[in-house]
Tab-separated table of C-alpha atoms in Angstrom:
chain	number	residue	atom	x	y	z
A	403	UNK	CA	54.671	18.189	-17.339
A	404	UNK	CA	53.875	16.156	-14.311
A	405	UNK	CA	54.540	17.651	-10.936
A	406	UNK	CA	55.737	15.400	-8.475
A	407	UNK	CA	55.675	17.683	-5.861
A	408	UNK	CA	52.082	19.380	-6.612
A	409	UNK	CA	51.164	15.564	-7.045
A	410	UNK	CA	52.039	15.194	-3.253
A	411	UNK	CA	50.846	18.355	-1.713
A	412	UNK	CA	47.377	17.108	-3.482
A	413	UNK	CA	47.513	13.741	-1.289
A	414	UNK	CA	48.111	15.626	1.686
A	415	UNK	CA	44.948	17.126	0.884
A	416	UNK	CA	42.825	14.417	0.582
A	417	UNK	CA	43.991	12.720	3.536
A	418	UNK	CA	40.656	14.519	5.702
A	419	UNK	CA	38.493	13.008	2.989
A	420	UNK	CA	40.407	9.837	3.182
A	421	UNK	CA	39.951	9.747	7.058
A	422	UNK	CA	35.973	9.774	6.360
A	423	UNK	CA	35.503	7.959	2.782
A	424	UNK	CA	37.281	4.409	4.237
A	425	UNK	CA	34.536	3.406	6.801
A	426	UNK	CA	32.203	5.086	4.525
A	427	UNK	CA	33.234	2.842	1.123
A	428	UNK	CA	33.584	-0.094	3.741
A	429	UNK	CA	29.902	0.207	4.606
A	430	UNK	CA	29.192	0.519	0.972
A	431	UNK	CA	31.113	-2.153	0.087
A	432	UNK	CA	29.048	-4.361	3.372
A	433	UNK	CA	25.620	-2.796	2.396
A	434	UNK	CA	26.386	-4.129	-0.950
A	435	UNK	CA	27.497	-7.616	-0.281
A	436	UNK	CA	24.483	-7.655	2.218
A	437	UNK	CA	22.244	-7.002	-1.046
A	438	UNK	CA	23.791	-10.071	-2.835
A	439	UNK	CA	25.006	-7.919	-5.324
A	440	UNK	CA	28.551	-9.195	-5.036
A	441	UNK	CA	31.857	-8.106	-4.846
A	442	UNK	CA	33.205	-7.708	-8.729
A	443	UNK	CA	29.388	-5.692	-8.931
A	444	UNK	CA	30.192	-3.732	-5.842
A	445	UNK	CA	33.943	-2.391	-7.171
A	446	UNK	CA	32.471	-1.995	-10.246
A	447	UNK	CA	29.948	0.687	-9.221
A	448	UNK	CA	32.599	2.465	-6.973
A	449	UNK	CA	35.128	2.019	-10.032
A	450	UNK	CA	33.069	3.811	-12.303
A	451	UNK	CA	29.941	5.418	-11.033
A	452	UNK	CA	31.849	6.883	-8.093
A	453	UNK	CA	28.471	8.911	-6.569
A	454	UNK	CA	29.209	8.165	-3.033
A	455	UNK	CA	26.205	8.281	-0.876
A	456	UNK	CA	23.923	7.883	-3.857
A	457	UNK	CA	25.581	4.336	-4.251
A	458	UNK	CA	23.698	3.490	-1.007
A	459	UNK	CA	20.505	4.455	-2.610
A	460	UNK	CA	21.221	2.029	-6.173
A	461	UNK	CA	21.676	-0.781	-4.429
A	462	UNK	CA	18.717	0.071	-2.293
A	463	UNK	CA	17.165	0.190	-5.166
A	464	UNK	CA	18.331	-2.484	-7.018
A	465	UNK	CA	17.309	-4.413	-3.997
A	466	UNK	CA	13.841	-3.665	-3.817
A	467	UNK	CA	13.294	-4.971	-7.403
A	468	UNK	CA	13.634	-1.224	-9.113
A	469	UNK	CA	14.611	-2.004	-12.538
A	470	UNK	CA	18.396	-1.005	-13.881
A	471	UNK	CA	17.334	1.652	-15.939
A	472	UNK	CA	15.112	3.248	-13.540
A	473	UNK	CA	17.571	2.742	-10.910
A	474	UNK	CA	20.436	4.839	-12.376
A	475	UNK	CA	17.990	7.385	-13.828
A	476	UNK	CA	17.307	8.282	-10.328
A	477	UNK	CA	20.594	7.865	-9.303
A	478	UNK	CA	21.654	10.464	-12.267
A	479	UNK	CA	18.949	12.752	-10.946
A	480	UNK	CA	20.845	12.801	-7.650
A	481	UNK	CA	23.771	13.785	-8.639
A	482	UNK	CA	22.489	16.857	-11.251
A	483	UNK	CA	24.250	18.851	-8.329
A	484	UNK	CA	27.481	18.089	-9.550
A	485	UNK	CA	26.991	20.107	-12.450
A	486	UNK	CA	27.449	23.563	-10.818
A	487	UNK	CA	30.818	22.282	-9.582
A	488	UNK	CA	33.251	23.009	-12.862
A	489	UNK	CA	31.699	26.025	-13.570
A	490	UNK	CA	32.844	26.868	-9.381
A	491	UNK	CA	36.495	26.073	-10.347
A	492	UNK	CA	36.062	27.340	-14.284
A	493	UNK	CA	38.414	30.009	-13.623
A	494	UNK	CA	40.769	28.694	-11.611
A	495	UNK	CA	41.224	25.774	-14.398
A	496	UNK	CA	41.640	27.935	-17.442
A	497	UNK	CA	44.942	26.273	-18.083
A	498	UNK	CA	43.758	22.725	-18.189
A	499	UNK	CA	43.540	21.238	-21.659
A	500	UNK	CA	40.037	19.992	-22.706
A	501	UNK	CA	41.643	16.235	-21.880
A	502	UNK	CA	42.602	17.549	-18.176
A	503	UNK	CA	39.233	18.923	-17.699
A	504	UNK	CA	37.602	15.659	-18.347
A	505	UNK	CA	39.395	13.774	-16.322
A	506	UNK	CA	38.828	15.924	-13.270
A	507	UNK	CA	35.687	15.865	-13.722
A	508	UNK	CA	35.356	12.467	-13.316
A	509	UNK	CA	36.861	12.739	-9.819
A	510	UNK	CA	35.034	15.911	-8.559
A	511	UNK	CA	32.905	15.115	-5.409
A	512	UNK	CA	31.298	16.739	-2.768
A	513	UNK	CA	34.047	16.775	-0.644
A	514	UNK	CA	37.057	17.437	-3.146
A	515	UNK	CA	35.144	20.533	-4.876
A	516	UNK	CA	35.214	21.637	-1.050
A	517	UNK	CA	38.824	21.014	-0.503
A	518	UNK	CA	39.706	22.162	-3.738
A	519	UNK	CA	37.520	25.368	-4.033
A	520	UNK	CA	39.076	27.084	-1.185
A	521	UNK	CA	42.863	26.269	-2.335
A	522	UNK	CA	43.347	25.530	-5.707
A	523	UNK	CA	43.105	29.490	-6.381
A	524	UNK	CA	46.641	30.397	-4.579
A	525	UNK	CA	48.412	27.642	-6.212
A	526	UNK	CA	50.839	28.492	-9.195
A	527	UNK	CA	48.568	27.551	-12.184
A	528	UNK	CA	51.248	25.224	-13.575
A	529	UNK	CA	50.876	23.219	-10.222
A	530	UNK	CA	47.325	23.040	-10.137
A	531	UNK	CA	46.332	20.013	-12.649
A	532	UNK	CA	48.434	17.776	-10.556
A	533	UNK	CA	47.627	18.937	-7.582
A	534	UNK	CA	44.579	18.485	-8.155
A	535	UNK	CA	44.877	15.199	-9.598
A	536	UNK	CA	46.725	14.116	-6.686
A	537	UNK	CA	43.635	15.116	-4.521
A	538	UNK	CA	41.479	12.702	-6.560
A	539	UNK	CA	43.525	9.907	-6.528
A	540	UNK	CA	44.013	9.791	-2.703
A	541	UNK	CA	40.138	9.837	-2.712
A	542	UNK	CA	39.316	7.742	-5.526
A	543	UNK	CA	41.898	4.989	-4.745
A	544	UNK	CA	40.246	4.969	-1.038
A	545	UNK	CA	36.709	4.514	-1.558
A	546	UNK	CA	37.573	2.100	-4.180
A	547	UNK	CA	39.933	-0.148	-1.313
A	548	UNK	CA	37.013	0.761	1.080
A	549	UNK	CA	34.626	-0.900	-1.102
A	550	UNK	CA	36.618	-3.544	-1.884
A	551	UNK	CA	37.682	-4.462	1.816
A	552	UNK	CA	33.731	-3.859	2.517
A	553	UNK	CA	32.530	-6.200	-0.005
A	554	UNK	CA	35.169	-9.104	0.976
A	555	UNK	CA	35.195	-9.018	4.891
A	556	UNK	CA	32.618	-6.468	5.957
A	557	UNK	CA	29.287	-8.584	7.237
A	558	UNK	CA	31.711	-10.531	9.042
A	559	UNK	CA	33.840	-7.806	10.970
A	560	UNK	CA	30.006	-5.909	12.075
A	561	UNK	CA	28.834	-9.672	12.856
A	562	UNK	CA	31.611	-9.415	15.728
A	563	UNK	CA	31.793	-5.623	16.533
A	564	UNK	CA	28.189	-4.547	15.932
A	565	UNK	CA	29.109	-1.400	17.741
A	566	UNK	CA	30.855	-0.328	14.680
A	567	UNK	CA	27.848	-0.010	12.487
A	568	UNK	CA	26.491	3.456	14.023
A	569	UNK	CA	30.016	5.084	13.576
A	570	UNK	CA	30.083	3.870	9.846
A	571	UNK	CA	26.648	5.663	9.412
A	572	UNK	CA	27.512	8.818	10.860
A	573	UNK	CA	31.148	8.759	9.255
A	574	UNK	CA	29.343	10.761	6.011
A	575	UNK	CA	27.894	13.571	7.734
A	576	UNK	CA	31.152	14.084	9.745
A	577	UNK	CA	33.010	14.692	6.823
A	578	UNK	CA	30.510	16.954	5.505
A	579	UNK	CA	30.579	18.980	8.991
A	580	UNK	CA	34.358	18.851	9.264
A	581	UNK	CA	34.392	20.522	5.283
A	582	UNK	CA	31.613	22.948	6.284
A	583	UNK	CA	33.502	24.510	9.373
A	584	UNK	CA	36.858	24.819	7.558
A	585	UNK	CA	35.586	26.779	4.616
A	586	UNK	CA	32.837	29.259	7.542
A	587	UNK	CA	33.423	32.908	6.987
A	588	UNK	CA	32.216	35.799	7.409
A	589	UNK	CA	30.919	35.432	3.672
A	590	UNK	CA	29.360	31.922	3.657
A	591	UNK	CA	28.336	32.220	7.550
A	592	UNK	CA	24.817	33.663	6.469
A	593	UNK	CA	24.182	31.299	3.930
A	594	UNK	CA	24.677	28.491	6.192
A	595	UNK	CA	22.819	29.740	9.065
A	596	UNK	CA	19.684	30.130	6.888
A	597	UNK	CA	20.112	26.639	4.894
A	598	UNK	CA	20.409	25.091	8.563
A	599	UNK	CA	17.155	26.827	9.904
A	600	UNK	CA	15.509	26.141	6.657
A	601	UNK	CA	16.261	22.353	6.966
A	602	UNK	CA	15.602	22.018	10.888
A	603	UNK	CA	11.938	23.881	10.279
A	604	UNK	CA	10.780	21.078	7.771
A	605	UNK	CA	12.565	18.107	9.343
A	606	UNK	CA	10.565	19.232	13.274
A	607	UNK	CA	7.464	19.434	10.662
A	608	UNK	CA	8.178	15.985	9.012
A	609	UNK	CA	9.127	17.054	6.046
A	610	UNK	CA	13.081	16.219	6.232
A	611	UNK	CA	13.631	15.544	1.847
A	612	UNK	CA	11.963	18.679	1.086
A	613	UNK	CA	13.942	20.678	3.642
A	614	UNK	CA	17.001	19.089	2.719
A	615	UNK	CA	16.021	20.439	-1.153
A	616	UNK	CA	15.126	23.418	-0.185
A	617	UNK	CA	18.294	24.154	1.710
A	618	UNK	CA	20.507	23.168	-1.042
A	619	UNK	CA	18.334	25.325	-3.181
A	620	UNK	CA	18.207	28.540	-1.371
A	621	UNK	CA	21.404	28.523	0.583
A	622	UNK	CA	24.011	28.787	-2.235
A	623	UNK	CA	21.906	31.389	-3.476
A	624	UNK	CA	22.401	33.658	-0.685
A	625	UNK	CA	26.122	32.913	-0.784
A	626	UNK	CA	26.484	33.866	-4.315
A	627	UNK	CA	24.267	37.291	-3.595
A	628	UNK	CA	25.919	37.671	-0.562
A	629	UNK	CA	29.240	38.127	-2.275
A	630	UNK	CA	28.460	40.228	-4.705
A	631	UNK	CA	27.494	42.756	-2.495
A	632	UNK	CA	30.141	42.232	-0.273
């Protein structure tokens, strides 16, 4: 039965991812006009490939000549991350019907298995599909305005206030930082601390990717071993 009130308390919610994804999607949405991909092309990727950052890269991509197929392989490859996410929230989602489950999947980023992993635990578990699906739409309906507004207006805003363009690159990693120090504990703070060394020792030795790999590799690793001896 829908929830209007879990529905809500899920918008709230997103409103930090909100705050990052608009000038983020409005790049996107820019980047993509900029590629001559056009607008109904642009929404249509944010509509229903919805991989944030790796958008960037397949129109990059697409761009340079890569063909489709190719393209979106990579892009797939990506995004293989996202596949450790429902099993994260498998238990706190045991009431969700197989229909619920797919749909929130479809919505489950970076940044809303973040918000969501912390929270959606101490919520009644009659309030959680909605909540949760309240979460989603406050990010999914954003990035697909911020794409939109992006792909209509966005060379010529930057044209006029080039100063702009070097907060809409770093709007990304804020959000990530701003989700990383609200969930730091005295069980993830390990974790981190080594994935951040581990990624600063290849990037000084020119080797940012592999770092960046590695990090993502290892660090969850230690988290998970580090709280099962905790």
């Amino acid at each position: 039965m829908f929830s209007s009130k879990a529905f809500s308390e899920g918008l709230k919610s997103s409103l930090p991812i909100v705050a990052c994804y608009l000038p983020v999607s409005f790049a996107f949405g820019s980047a993509a006009e900029g590629a001559q991909t056009g607008t109904l092309a642009a929404v249509f990727t944010s509509l229903f490939i919805y991989a944030g950052a790796r958008q960037f890269a397949l129109v990059g991509l697409l761009k340079d000549g890569v063909p489709i197929l190719t393209a979106a392989l990579i892009t797939l490859g990506l995004n293989i991350r996202h596949f450790l996410y429902g099993p994260g929230l498998s238990r706190q989602t045991e009431n969700f019907s197989l229909r619920a489950r797919l749909v929130a999947a479809f919505g489950l980023t970076d940044e809303v298995f973040a918000v969501a992993f912390p929270r959606i635990g101490i919520m009644p578990p009659e309030s959680r599909f909605w909540w949760f699906m309240g979460l989603e739409f406050g990010a999914y309906s954003c990035w697909i305005g911020g794409t939109l507004a992006g792909s209509i207006s966005g060379e010529l805003l930057l044209s006029h206030y080039s100063f702009l363009r070097p907060a809409l690159s770093f709007a990304l990693p804020a959000l990530f930082l701003s989700l990383l120090l609200s969930m730091l504990n005295s069980s993830t703070r390990l974790a981190v601390i080594i994935s951040l060394l581990l990624a600063a020792a290849f990037h000084w030795n020119g080797y940012s990717e592999i770092g960046i790999i590695c990090a993502a590799l290892i660090g969850p690793c230690i988290g998970i071993i580090g709280r099962r001896y905790q």
